[in-house]
Short mmCIF file of C-alpha atoms in Angstrom, two decimals:
data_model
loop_
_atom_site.label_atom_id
_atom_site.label_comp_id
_atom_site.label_asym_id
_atom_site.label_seq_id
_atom_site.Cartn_x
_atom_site.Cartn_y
_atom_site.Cartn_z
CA UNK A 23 162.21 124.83 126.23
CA UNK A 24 163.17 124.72 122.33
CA UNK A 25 166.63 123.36 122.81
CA UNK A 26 168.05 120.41 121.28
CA UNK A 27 168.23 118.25 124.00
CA UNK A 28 164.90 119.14 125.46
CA UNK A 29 163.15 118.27 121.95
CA UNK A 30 164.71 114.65 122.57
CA UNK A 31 162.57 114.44 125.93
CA UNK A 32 159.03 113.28 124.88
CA UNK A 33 158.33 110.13 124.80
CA UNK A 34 157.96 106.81 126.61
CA UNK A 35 161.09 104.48 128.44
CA UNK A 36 160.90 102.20 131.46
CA UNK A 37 162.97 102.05 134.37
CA UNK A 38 163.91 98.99 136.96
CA UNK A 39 161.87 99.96 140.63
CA UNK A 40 163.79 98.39 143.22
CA UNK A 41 161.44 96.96 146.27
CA UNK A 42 161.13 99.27 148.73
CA UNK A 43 161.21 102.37 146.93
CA UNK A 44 157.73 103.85 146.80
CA UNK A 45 156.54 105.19 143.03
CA UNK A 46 156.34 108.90 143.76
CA UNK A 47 160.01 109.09 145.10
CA UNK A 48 161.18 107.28 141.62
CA UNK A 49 159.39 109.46 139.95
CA UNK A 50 160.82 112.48 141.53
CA UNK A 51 164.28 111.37 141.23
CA UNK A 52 163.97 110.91 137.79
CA UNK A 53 162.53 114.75 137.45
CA UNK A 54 165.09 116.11 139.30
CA UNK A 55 168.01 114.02 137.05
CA UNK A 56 166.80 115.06 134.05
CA UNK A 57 166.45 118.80 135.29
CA UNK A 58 170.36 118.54 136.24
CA UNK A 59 171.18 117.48 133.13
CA UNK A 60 169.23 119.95 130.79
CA UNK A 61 170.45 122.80 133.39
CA UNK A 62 174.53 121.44 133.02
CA UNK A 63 173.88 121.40 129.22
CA UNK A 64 176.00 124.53 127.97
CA UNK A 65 173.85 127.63 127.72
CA UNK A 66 173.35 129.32 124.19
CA UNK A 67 175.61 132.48 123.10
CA UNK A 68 174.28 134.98 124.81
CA UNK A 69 172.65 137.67 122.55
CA UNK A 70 174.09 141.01 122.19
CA UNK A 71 172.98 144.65 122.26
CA UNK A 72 173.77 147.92 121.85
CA UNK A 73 174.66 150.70 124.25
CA UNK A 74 175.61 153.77 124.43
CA UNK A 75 178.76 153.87 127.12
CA UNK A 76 180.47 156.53 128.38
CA UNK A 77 184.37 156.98 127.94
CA UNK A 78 187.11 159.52 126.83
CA UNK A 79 186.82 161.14 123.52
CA UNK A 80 189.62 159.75 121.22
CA UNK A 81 192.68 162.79 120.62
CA UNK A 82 190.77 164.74 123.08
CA UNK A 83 193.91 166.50 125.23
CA UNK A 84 191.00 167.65 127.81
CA UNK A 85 189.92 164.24 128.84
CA UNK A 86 186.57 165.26 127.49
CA UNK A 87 183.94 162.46 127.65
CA UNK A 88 181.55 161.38 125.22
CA UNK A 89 178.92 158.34 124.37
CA UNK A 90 180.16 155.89 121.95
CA UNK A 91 177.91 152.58 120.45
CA UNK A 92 178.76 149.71 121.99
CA UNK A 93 177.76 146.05 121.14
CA UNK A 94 177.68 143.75 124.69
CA UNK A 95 176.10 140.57 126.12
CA UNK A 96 172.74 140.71 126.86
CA UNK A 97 172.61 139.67 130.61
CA UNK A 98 168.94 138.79 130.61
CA UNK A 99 169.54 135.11 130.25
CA UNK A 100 172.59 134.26 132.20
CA UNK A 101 171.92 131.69 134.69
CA UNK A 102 173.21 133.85 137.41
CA UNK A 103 170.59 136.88 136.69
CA UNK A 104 167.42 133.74 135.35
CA UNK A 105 168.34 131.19 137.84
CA UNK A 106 168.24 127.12 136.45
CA UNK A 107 166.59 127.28 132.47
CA UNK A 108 164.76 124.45 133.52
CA UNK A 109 163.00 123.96 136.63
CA UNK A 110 159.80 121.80 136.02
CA UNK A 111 159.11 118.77 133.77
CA UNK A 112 155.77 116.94 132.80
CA UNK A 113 156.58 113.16 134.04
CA UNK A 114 153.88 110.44 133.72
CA UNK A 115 153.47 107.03 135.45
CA UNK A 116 152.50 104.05 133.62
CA UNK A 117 150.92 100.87 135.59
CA UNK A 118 152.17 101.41 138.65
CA UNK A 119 153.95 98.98 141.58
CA UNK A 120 153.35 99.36 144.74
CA UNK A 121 156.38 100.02 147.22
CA UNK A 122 157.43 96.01 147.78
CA UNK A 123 156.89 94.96 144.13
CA UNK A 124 160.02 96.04 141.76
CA UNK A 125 160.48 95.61 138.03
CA UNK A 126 159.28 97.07 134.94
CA UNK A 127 158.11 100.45 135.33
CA UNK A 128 157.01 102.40 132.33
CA UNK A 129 157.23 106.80 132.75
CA UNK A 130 156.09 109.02 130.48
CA UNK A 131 158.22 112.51 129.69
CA UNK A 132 156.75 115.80 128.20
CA UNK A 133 154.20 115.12 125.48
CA UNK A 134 154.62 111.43 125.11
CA UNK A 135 152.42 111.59 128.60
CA UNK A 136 149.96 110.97 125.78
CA UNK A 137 151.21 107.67 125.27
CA UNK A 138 150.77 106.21 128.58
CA UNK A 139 146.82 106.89 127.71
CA UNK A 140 147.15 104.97 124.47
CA UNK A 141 148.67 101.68 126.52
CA UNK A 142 146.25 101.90 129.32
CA UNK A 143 143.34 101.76 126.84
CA UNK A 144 145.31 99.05 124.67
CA UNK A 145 145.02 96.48 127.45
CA UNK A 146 148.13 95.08 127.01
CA UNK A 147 149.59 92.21 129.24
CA UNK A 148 151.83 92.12 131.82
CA UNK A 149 154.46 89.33 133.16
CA UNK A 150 154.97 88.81 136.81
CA UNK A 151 157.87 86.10 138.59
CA UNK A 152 155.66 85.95 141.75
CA UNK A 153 157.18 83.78 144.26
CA UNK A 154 155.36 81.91 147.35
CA UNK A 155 156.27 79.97 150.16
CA UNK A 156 154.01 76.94 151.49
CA UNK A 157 153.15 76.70 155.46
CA UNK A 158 151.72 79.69 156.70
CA UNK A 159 148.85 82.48 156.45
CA UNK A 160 149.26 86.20 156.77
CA UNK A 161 146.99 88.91 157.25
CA UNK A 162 148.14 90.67 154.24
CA UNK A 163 149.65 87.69 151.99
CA UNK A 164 152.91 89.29 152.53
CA UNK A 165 155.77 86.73 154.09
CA UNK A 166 156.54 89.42 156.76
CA UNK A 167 152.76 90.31 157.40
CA UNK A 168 151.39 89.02 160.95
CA UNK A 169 151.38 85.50 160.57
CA UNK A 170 147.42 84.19 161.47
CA UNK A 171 147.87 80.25 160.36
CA UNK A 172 151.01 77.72 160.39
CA UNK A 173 149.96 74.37 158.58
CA UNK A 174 151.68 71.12 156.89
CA UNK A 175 152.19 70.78 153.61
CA UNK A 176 154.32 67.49 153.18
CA UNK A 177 151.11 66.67 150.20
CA UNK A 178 151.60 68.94 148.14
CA UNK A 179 153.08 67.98 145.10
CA UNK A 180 154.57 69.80 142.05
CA UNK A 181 151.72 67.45 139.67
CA UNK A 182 148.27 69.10 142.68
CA UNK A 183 150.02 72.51 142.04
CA UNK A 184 149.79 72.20 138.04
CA UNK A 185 146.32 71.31 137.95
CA UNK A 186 145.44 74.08 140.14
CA UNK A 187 147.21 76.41 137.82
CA UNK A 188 145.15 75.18 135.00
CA UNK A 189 142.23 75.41 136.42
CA UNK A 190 142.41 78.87 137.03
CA UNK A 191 143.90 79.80 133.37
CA UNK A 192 141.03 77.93 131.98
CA UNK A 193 138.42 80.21 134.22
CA UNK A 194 140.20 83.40 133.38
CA UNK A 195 139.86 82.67 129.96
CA UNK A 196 136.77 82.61 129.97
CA UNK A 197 136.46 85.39 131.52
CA UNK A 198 138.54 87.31 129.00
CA UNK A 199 135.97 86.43 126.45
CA UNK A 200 132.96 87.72 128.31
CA UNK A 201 134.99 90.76 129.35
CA UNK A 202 135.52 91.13 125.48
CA UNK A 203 132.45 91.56 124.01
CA UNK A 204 132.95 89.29 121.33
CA UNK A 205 130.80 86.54 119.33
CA UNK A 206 133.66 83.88 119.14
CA UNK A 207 131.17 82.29 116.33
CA UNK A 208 132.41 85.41 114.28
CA UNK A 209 135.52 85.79 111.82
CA UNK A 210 136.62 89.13 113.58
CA UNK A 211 136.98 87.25 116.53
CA UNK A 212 139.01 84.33 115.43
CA UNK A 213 141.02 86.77 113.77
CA UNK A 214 141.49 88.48 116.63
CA UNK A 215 142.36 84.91 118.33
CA UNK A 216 144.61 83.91 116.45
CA UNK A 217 146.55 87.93 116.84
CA UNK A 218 146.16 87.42 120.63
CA UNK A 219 144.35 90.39 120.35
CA UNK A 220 141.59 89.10 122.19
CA UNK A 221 140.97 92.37 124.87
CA UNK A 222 138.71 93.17 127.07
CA UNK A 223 136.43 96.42 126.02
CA UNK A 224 136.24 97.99 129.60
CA UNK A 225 137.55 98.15 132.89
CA UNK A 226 137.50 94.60 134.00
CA UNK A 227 139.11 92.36 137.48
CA UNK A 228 142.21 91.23 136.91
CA UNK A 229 142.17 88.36 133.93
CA UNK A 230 144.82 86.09 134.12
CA UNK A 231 146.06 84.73 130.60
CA UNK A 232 148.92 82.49 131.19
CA UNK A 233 150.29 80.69 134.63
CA UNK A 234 152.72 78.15 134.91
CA UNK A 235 154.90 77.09 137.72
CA UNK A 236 158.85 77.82 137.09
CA UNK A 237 160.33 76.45 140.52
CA UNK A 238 158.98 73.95 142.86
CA UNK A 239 160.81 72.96 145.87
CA UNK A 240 158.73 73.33 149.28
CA UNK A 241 158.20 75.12 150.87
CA UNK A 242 159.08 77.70 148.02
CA UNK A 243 157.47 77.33 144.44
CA UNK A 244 157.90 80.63 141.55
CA UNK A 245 155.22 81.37 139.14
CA UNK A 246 155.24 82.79 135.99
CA UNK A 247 151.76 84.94 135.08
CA UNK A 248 150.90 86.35 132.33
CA UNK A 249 148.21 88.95 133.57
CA UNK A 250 146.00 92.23 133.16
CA UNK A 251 143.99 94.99 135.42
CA UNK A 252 145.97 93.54 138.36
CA UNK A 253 147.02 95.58 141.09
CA UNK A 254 150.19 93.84 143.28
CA UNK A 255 147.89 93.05 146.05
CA UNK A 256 145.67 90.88 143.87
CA UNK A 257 148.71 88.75 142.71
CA UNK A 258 149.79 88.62 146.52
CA UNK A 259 146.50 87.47 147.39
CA UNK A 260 146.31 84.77 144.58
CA UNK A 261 149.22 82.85 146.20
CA UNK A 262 147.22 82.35 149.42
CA UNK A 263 143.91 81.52 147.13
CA UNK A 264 146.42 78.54 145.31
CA UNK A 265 147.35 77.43 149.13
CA UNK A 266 143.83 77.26 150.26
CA UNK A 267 142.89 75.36 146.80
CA UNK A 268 145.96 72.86 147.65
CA UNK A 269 145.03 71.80 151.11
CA UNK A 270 147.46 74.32 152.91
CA UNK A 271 148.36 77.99 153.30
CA UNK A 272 150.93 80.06 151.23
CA UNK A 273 151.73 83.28 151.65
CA UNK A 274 154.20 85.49 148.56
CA UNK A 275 157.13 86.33 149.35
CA UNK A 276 158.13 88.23 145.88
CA UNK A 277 156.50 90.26 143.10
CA UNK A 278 158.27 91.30 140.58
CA UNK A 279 157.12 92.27 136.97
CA UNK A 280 159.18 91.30 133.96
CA UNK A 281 157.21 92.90 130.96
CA UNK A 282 154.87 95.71 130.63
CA UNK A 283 153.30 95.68 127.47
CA UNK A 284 156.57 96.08 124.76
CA UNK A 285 159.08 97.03 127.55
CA UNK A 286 161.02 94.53 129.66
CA UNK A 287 163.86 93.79 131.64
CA UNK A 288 166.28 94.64 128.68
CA UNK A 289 164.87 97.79 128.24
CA UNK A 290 164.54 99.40 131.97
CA UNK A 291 167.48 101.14 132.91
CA UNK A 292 168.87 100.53 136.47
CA UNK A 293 169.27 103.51 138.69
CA UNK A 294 172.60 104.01 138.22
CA UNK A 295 171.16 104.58 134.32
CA UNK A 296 168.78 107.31 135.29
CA UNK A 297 170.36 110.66 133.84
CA UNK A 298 169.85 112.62 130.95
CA UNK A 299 171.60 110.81 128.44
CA UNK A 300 170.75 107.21 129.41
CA UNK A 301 166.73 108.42 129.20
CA UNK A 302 167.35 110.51 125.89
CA UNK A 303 168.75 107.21 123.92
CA UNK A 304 165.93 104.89 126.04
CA UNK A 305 163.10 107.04 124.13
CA UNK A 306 165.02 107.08 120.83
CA UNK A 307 164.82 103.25 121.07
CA UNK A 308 161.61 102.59 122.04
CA UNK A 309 160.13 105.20 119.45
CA UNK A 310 159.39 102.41 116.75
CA UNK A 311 158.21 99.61 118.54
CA UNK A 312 156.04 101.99 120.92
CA UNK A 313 154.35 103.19 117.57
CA UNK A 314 153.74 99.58 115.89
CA UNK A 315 152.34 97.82 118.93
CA UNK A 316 149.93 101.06 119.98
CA UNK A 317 148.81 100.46 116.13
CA UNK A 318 148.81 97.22 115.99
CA UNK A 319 146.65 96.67 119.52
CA UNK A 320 144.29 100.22 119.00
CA UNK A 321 143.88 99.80 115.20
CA UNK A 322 141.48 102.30 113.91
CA UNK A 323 140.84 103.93 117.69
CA UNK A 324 144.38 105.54 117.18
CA UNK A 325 145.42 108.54 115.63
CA UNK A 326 148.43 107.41 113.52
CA UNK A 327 149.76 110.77 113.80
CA UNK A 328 150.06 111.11 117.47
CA UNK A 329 152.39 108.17 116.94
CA UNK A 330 156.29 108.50 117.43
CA UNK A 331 158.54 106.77 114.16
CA UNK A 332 162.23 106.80 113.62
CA UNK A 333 163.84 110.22 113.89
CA UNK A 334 160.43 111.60 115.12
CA UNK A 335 159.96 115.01 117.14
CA UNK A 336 157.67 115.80 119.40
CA UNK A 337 158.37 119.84 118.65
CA UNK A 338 156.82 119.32 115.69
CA UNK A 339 153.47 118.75 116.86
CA UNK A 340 151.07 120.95 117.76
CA UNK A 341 149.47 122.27 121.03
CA UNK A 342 148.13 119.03 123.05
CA UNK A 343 146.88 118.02 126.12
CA UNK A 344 148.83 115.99 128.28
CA UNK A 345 148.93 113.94 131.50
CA UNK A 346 149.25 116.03 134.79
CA UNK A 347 152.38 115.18 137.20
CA UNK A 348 149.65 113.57 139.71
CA UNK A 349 147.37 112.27 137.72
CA UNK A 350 149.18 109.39 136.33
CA UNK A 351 147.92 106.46 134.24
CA UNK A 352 147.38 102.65 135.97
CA UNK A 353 146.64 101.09 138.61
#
């Protein structure tokens, strides 16, 4: 476990989930490509030992056999006599998708398991492209669910759909504030305002700080939201909650997320990217901007010293607690 490129494995990095491809298998894949590529890594000089070996005495005319030192390999390590160096890894899950979302997915490795606690109680936002199509009602908001409803919507108009969106950014904000805890009469809090720090201080629904509408051409229209302590579901079933508030029925066709927290779409490697190497320089990246936004969002909650920074080691840390494989962090 002390090897060089093992000590580069603890940390945070985020991966693109394709739709259809359930969280548990992604995260298994992962384990088992960074297990192939610690176990291909080449294997240290094996130690050596003496021994006492049996062979001819030298200028002996009678063959006569005697023990002589001996310095050989120590066999106790070789892969053929151990097996694989590595067989297990700690891997953590961030806010999870469900199996028909895709995007951003954050993962934890080793130690920086840790981390994933640190963003879950920073409350950071999340960005979603969630796309719906106008006409019809499903029993699970889903496009391919069991269609319940078929209705017009020749009204509907790009200017109704704006105002709907605005009404419900305006009621989610307030929501955030109530959620927060704060006296907005206060400095600290239009401090905090003006930051964007504004959080809430507990578990809360899911608070919605920023929708617009990207694309509008019915039947389809694509949303942009800006969003917290949502589950996939709860975006699916806000599409059919906008159709019912415009007259119609809409049902989502699409979910995908585009930020989680500081990671986004430039930063999640694609599964052709999900190997040893690819990971290892993904940590080493996000290392410094992981460690300013957890301090910038937790303030004085956070240990600075649990904190990665540039050329930073987890092996030089102490015993800690981390995240189990099953446990996970999210929703």
């Amino acid at each position: 476990m002390g090897s060089a490129g093992l000590s580069r494995l603890h940390g945070l990095f985020a991966v693109y989930k394709p739709p259809g491809l359930k969280w548990k298998h992604l995260r298994d894949t992962v384990e088992l490509q960074l297990l192939k590529g610690l176990n291909a890594t080449k294997p240290p000089t094996p130690k050596h030992r003496v021994r006492f070996l049996l062979g001819p005495m030298e200028g002996s005319e009678e063959k006569e056999l005697t023990l002589t030192a001996t310095s050989v390999p120590s066999l106790v390590n070789h892969p053929l006599v151990r097996g694989p160096a590595f067989t297990h890894l700690k891997v953590g899950m961030g806010h999870r998708l469900d199996t028909q979302a895709s995007g951003v997915l954050v993962l934890g490795v080793g130690h920086g398991c840790r981390l994933l606690t640190h963003m879950y109680d920073a409350h950071l936002t999340k960005d979603y492209t969630v796309r719906g199509l106008l006409g019809k009602a499903t029993d699970d908001f889903c496009e391919d669910g069991r269609l319940v409803e078929k209705t017009t919507y020749d009204h509907v108009t790009r200017e109704k759909l704006d105002r709907i969106l605005a009404m419900i950014q305006g009621s989610h904000q307030k929501a955030l504030v109530m959620y927060s805890n704060l006296d907005l009469k206060t400095q600290e809090a239009y401090e905090m305002a003006v930051r964007g720090l504004i959080r809430p201080m507990n578990k809360s629904p899911m608070l919605i700080t920023g929708i617009r509408c990207l694309h509008f051409a019915p039947p389809e229209f694509l949303l942009e939201v800006q969003c917290m302590h949502e589950t996939q579901k709860e975006l699916r079933k806000l599409v059919h909650e906008i159709g019912l508030e415009l007259k119609t029925t809409a049902v989502c066709s699409q979910v995908r997320r585009t930020r989680d927290g500081f990671f986004t779409l430039d930063s999640a490697l694609l599964r052709t990217q999900w190997d040893l190497r690819n990971i290892q320089d993904a940590i080493r990246a996000a290392a410094p901007q992981v460690a300013a936004e957890l301090e910038k969002s937790l303030g004085p909650q956070l240990d600075t010293k649990q904190l990665p920074s540039p050329g930073w080691s987890w092996e030089s840390q102490g015993p800690s607690s981390t995240l189990g494989l099953e446990r996970g962090v999210g929703h």
